[in-house]
Amino acid sequence: MKYFLSTELRNKFSILLQKKMLLAFDLDGTLSPLVSDPLAARISDDTYRLLCELNNLNRQSRLAHTGHRLAIITGRSISDTRRIINDRSILIIGNHGLESPFFNQEIKARWKKRCREIKKKLQENLSLEDCFLEDKKYSLSIHFTNKKRVRAKLNLLGKVQREYLSLIQGLLSKEETVVLGKNVINILPAEGVTKGLVVTKLIAKYRLSGALFVGDDCTDETVFRLRNKNIIKIRVGRSLSSSANYYLRSQKEINRLLKFLSSVNL
Ligand SMILES: [Mg+2]
């Protein structure tokens, strides 16, 4: 794993980024700082301004058929994400990819119904006092609260998560799967819905040369594991277990990355 913002790498990628690419970003922990309450997540004014500037640059050059495509690919629902990113010209893919042009209304309606059934089961069978069950219409997330986050420092979160995990798995059918994130358990369709799949489909749909993707969590690893050499995979925070090739030192460096991407767009 190499540090992406080194001068040497920035020079190397300035050339690669002359091609028409997908510039895709996860939201929580990537564009916005990670917070324990998902409703409290905010993007800083500076990051939002830089993101909009980059998107506008891309849109202008796209008229000349040379521009990149910018997208946010998040586990949040699109309507929830619009609360944080309200620039309508920015493409948002929600629910880990399920809310995208690649899944039709019939599939979404089936999932919406299934999520309601699972939510009822969870409410009946789990003690959700220390957790927050987030209904994202097409998927569900169980967030651990601050109390559990403190326990994580004592290495107890693994135990707590395992307990919840086995309880949840007992309530699900083969059509659903759980994906662990940072202090969150996501319940998703078992097959075919990953950020990795969406990145591949976006590259094909817009006939792009490749992608630059930035993320920080387990669900982003589905992009980092793609075997396409034309995808620049950047993780927020260095990690030996990640399949990403590059890293930013912390979420605070996202502004430097956005500035760099705008500079190579000019
Ligand atoms: Mg994230």
Tab-separated table of C-alpha atoms and ligand atoms in Angstrom:
chain	number	residue	atom	x	y	z
A	1	MET	CA	0.000	0.000	0.000
A	2	LYS	CA	1.467	3.366	-1.042
A	3	TYR	CA	0.664	6.872	0.109
A	4	PHE	CA	-1.360	8.405	-2.728
A	5	LEU	CA	-0.575	12.075	-2.183
A	6	SER	CA	3.205	11.738	-2.521
A	7	THR	CA	4.680	13.954	-5.248
A	8	GLU	CA	5.912	10.925	-7.200
A	9	LEU	CA	2.491	9.294	-7.350
A	10	ARG	CA	0.649	12.496	-8.065
A	11	ASN	CA	2.868	12.993	-11.127
A	12	LYS	CA	2.223	9.409	-12.252
A	13	PHE	CA	-1.545	9.699	-11.877
A	14	SER	CA	-1.734	13.113	-13.510
A	15	ILE	CA	-0.982	11.287	-16.764
A	16	LEU	CA	-3.393	8.392	-16.145
A	17	LEU	CA	-6.143	10.783	-15.163
A	18	GLN	CA	-5.969	12.459	-18.560
A	19	LYS	CA	-8.163	9.571	-19.716
A	20	LYS	CA	-11.911	9.586	-19.200
A	21	MET	CA	-12.443	8.020	-15.776
A	22	LEU	CA	-15.071	7.407	-13.124
A	23	LEU	CA	-14.224	9.388	-9.976
A	24	ALA	CA	-16.197	7.624	-7.241
A	25	PHE	CA	-16.337	8.283	-3.526
A	26	ASP	CA	-17.847	6.581	-0.529
A	27	LEU	CA	-19.576	9.066	1.810
A	28	ASP	CA	-19.265	8.202	5.539
A	29	GLY	CA	-15.659	8.157	6.704
A	30	THR	CA	-14.492	9.277	3.252
A	31	LEU	CA	-16.156	12.550	2.192
A	32	SER	CA	-17.610	13.109	5.665
A	33	PRO	CA	-15.979	12.375	9.035
A	34	LEU	CA	-17.194	9.190	10.719
A	35	VAL	CA	-19.702	9.838	13.520
A	36	SER	CA	-21.518	7.385	15.801
A	37	ASP	CA	-25.002	8.725	14.990
A	38	PRO	CA	-25.710	8.325	11.236
A	39	LEU	CA	-28.230	11.185	11.409
A	40	ALA	CA	-25.495	13.543	12.633
A	41	ALA	CA	-23.149	12.980	9.656
A	42	ARG	CA	-22.182	16.155	7.812
A	43	ILE	CA	-19.785	17.051	5.021
A	44	SER	CA	-17.576	20.069	5.765
A	45	ASP	CA	-18.225	23.270	3.815
A	46	ASP	CA	-14.752	23.073	2.247
A	47	THR	CA	-15.160	19.451	1.129
A	48	TYR	CA	-18.611	20.169	-0.304
A	49	ARG	CA	-17.340	23.192	-2.237
A	50	LEU	CA	-14.376	21.221	-3.638
A	51	LEU	CA	-16.644	18.303	-4.591
A	52	CYS	CA	-19.089	20.589	-6.414
A	53	GLU	CA	-16.208	22.355	-8.187
A	54	LEU	CA	-14.785	19.027	-9.351
A	55	ASN	CA	-18.217	17.866	-10.505
A	56	ASN	CA	-18.772	21.112	-12.443
A	57	LEU	CA	-15.365	20.841	-14.107
A	58	ASN	CA	-16.217	17.289	-15.168
A	59	ARG	CA	-19.624	18.271	-16.464
A	60	GLN	CA	-18.200	21.160	-18.489
A	61	SER	CA	-15.527	19.012	-20.098
A	62	ARG	CA	-18.046	16.215	-20.658
A	63	LEU	CA	-19.810	18.525	-23.091
A	64	ALA	CA	-16.575	18.310	-25.067
A	65	HIS	CA	-16.721	14.493	-24.646
A	66	THR	CA	-13.538	14.323	-22.606
A	67	GLY	CA	-14.656	14.661	-18.997
A	68	HIS	CA	-14.640	12.292	-16.081
A	69	ARG	CA	-17.835	11.088	-14.403
A	70	LEU	CA	-18.204	11.797	-10.695
A	71	ALA	CA	-20.321	9.600	-8.428
A	72	ILE	CA	-20.952	8.983	-4.756
A	73	ILE	CA	-21.499	5.312	-3.943
A	74	THR	CA	-22.847	4.875	-0.441
A	75	GLY	CA	-24.647	2.457	1.845
A	76	ARG	CA	-27.105	5.226	2.707
A	77	SER	CA	-30.372	5.636	0.819
A	78	ILE	CA	-30.366	8.266	-1.939
A	79	SER	CA	-32.957	10.404	-0.119
A	80	ASP	CA	-30.855	10.363	3.062
A	81	THR	CA	-27.686	11.207	1.104
A	82	ARG	CA	-29.443	14.169	-0.563
A	83	ARG	CA	-29.831	15.625	2.933
A	84	ILE	CA	-26.034	15.867	3.061
A	85	ILE	CA	-25.204	16.364	-0.639
A	86	ASN	CA	-27.990	18.480	-2.104
A	87	ASP	CA	-26.349	19.358	-5.428
A	88	ARG	CA	-28.718	17.508	-7.780
A	89	SER	CA	-26.149	17.324	-10.567
A	90	ILE	CA	-23.993	14.915	-8.514
A	91	LEU	CA	-24.757	11.272	-9.304
A	92	ILE	CA	-25.608	9.307	-6.150
A	93	ILE	CA	-25.786	5.524	-6.009
A	94	GLY	CA	-27.508	4.441	-2.783
A	95	ASN	CA	-28.042	1.319	-0.692
A	96	HIS	CA	-24.643	-0.211	-1.625
A	97	GLY	CA	-25.643	-0.162	-5.314
A	98	LEU	CA	-29.251	-1.307	-5.141
A	99	GLU	CA	-30.476	2.249	-5.775
A	100	SER	CA	-28.851	2.622	-9.189
A	101	PRO	CA	-29.858	2.430	-12.847
A	102	PHE	CA	-28.804	-1.236	-12.799
A	103	PHE	CA	-31.651	-2.638	-10.691
A	104	ASN	CA	-35.232	-2.285	-11.920
A	105	GLN	CA	-38.331	-1.279	-9.977
A	106	GLU	CA	-39.537	-4.875	-9.694
A	107	ILE	CA	-36.368	-5.950	-7.843
A	108	LYS	CA	-36.483	-2.861	-5.639
A	109	ALA	CA	-40.170	-3.447	-4.765
A	110	ARG	CA	-39.395	-7.055	-3.823
A	111	TRP	CA	-36.559	-5.884	-1.588
A	112	LYS	CA	-38.617	-3.163	0.007
A	113	LYS	CA	-41.221	-5.770	0.996
A	114	ARG	CA	-38.554	-8.163	2.272
A	115	CYS	CA	-36.906	-5.405	4.367
A	116	ARG	CA	-40.234	-4.662	6.058
A	117	GLU	CA	-40.583	-8.359	6.986
A	118	ILE	CA	-37.015	-8.579	8.329
A	119	LYS	CA	-37.384	-5.319	10.259
A	120	LYS	CA	-40.479	-6.724	12.017
A	121	LYS	CA	-38.573	-9.896	12.926
A	122	LEU	CA	-35.620	-7.881	14.263
A	123	GLN	CA	-37.874	-5.695	16.370
A	124	GLU	CA	-39.591	-8.792	17.796
A	125	ASN	CA	-36.452	-10.817	18.458
A	126	LEU	CA	-33.558	-8.492	19.207
A	127	SER	CA	-32.956	-6.262	22.144
A	128	LEU	CA	-32.213	-3.067	20.272
A	129	GLU	CA	-31.657	-0.895	23.329
A	130	ASP	CA	-27.958	-0.363	22.659
A	131	CYS	CA	-28.353	-0.241	18.900
A	132	PHE	CA	-30.065	1.879	16.317
A	133	LEU	CA	-31.960	0.036	13.591
A	134	GLU	CA	-31.855	2.099	10.430
A	135	ASP	CA	-34.509	1.367	7.814
A	136	LYS	CA	-33.091	2.390	4.428
A	137	LYS	CA	-36.131	1.121	2.515
A	138	TYR	CA	-34.124	-1.373	0.430
A	139	SER	CA	-31.645	-2.490	3.094
A	140	LEU	CA	-31.281	-2.394	6.870
A	141	SER	CA	-28.401	-1.335	9.124
A	142	ILE	CA	-27.896	-1.983	12.804
A	143	HIS	CA	-25.606	0.683	14.254
A	144	PHE	CA	-23.827	0.221	17.548
A	145	THR	CA	-24.071	3.117	19.968
A	146	ASN	CA	-21.349	5.097	21.714
A	147	LYS	CA	-21.378	2.751	24.685
A	148	LYS	CA	-20.404	-0.152	22.480
A	149	ARG	CA	-17.829	1.982	20.696
A	150	VAL	CA	-16.099	2.578	24.017
A	151	ARG	CA	-16.177	-1.142	24.674
A	152	ALA	CA	-14.457	-1.659	21.325
A	153	LYS	CA	-11.341	-0.178	22.854
A	154	LEU	CA	-11.406	-3.027	25.319
A	155	ASN	CA	-11.720	-5.498	22.478
A	156	LEU	CA	-15.222	-6.425	23.499
A	157	LEU	CA	-17.000	-5.174	20.419
A	158	GLY	CA	-16.032	-8.303	18.543
A	159	LYS	CA	-17.876	-10.386	21.106
A	160	VAL	CA	-20.935	-8.132	21.067
A	161	GLN	CA	-21.001	-8.041	17.274
A	162	ARG	CA	-20.688	-11.826	17.135
A	163	GLU	CA	-23.651	-12.230	19.471
A	164	TYR	CA	-25.815	-9.925	17.394
A	165	LEU	CA	-24.525	-11.447	14.201
A	166	SER	CA	-25.523	-15.002	15.116
A	167	LEU	CA	-28.946	-13.782	16.286
A	168	ILE	CA	-29.490	-11.855	13.049
A	169	GLN	CA	-28.257	-14.668	10.828
A	170	GLY	CA	-30.766	-16.970	12.503
A	171	LEU	CA	-33.574	-14.664	11.370
A	172	LEU	CA	-32.542	-14.381	7.725
A	173	SER	CA	-33.195	-16.573	4.698
A	174	LYS	CA	-30.710	-17.580	1.987
A	175	GLU	CA	-31.744	-14.527	-0.019
A	176	GLU	CA	-30.108	-12.146	2.455
A	177	THR	CA	-26.609	-11.671	3.743
A	178	VAL	CA	-24.944	-9.604	6.433
A	179	VAL	CA	-21.966	-7.341	5.750
A	180	LEU	CA	-20.023	-5.989	8.707
A	181	GLY	CA	-18.831	-2.393	8.682
A	182	LYS	CA	-17.340	-0.026	11.224
A	183	ASN	CA	-19.725	-0.396	14.177
A	184	VAL	CA	-22.512	-1.454	11.853
A	185	ILE	CA	-24.127	-4.658	10.610
A	186	ASN	CA	-25.711	-4.279	7.168
A	187	ILE	CA	-28.418	-6.611	5.868
A	188	LEU	CA	-28.312	-6.845	2.081
A	189	PRO	CA	-29.474	-9.099	-0.768
A	190	ALA	CA	-27.248	-12.183	-0.840
A	191	GLU	CA	-26.255	-11.886	-4.475
A	192	GLY	CA	-25.455	-9.243	-6.994
A	193	VAL	CA	-25.460	-6.025	-4.965
A	194	THR	CA	-22.000	-4.674	-4.193
A	195	LYS	CA	-20.173	-1.416	-4.735
A	196	GLY	CA	-17.698	-3.402	-6.860
A	197	LEU	CA	-20.417	-4.482	-9.253
A	198	VAL	CA	-21.709	-0.912	-9.550
A	199	VAL	CA	-18.244	0.504	-10.316
A	200	THR	CA	-17.799	-2.107	-13.083
A	201	LYS	CA	-21.233	-1.308	-14.525
A	202	LEU	CA	-20.682	2.475	-14.397
A	203	ILE	CA	-17.377	2.125	-16.279
A	204	ALA	CA	-19.166	0.117	-18.991
A	205	LYS	CA	-22.285	2.323	-19.113
A	206	TYR	CA	-20.337	5.551	-19.645
A	207	ARG	CA	-17.587	3.884	-21.748
A	208	LEU	CA	-14.850	5.019	-19.374
A	209	SER	CA	-11.187	3.976	-19.351
A	210	GLY	CA	-11.202	3.106	-15.670
A	211	ALA	CA	-11.931	4.533	-12.252
A	212	LEU	CA	-10.505	6.183	-9.186
A	213	PHE	CA	-12.375	4.991	-6.100
A	214	VAL	CA	-11.972	6.168	-2.505
A	215	GLY	CA	-13.490	4.356	0.472
A	216	ASP	CA	-12.790	3.396	4.064
A	217	ASP	CA	-14.841	0.363	5.036
A	218	CYS	CA	-15.549	-3.339	4.432
A	219	THR	CA	-18.177	-2.752	1.734
A	220	ASP	CA	-15.574	-0.703	-0.209
A	221	GLU	CA	-13.324	-3.756	-0.341
A	222	THR	CA	-15.612	-5.165	-3.081
A	223	VAL	CA	-14.193	-2.379	-5.285
A	224	PHE	CA	-10.647	-2.798	-3.969
A	225	ARG	CA	-10.770	-6.513	-4.860
A	226	LEU	CA	-11.701	-5.907	-8.515
A	227	ARG	CA	-8.977	-7.161	-10.827
A	228	ASN	CA	-9.222	-4.276	-13.279
A	229	LYS	CA	-5.760	-2.639	-13.508
A	230	ASN	CA	-7.352	0.593	-14.652
A	231	ILE	CA	-8.969	1.176	-11.267
A	232	ILE	CA	-6.998	3.337	-8.821
A	233	LYS	CA	-8.036	2.042	-5.401
A	234	ILE	CA	-7.549	4.397	-2.470
A	235	ARG	CA	-8.372	3.586	1.140
A	236	VAL	CA	-8.858	6.225	3.829
A	237	GLY	CA	-6.434	4.999	6.476
A	238	ARG	CA	-3.617	2.542	5.920
A	239	SER	CA	-4.564	-1.108	6.467
A	240	LEU	CA	-2.565	-4.268	5.873
A	241	SER	CA	-5.719	-6.347	5.425
A	242	SER	CA	-7.156	-4.096	2.691
A	243	SER	CA	-6.922	-4.918	-1.035
A	244	ALA	CA	-6.543	-1.208	-1.896
A	245	ASN	CA	-3.252	-0.158	-3.519
A	246	TYR	CA	-3.071	3.341	-2.085
A	247	TYR	CA	-4.068	5.184	1.043
A	248	LEU	CA	-4.788	8.603	2.489
A	249	ARG	CA	-3.514	9.088	6.027
A	250	SER	CA	-6.913	10.187	7.331
A	251	GLN	CA	-10.309	11.509	6.247
A	252	LYS	CA	-8.930	15.029	6.710
A	253	GLU	CA	-6.826	14.548	3.554
A	254	ILE	CA	-9.882	14.229	1.301
A	255	ASN	CA	-9.736	17.962	0.487
A	256	ARG	CA	-6.148	17.657	-0.774
A	257	LEU	CA	-7.222	14.751	-2.995
A	258	LEU	CA	-10.204	16.705	-4.400
A	259	LYS	CA	-7.935	19.703	-5.124
A	260	PHE	CA	-5.474	17.414	-6.923
A	261	LEU	CA	-8.260	15.872	-9.033
A	262	SER	CA	-9.514	19.331	-10.022
A	263	SER	CA	-5.997	20.408	-10.956
A	264	VAL	CA	-5.540	17.496	-13.378
A	265	ASN	CA	-8.942	18.197	-14.891
A	266	LEU	CA	-7.885	21.615	-16.114
B	1	MG	MG	-17.519	4.583	4.616
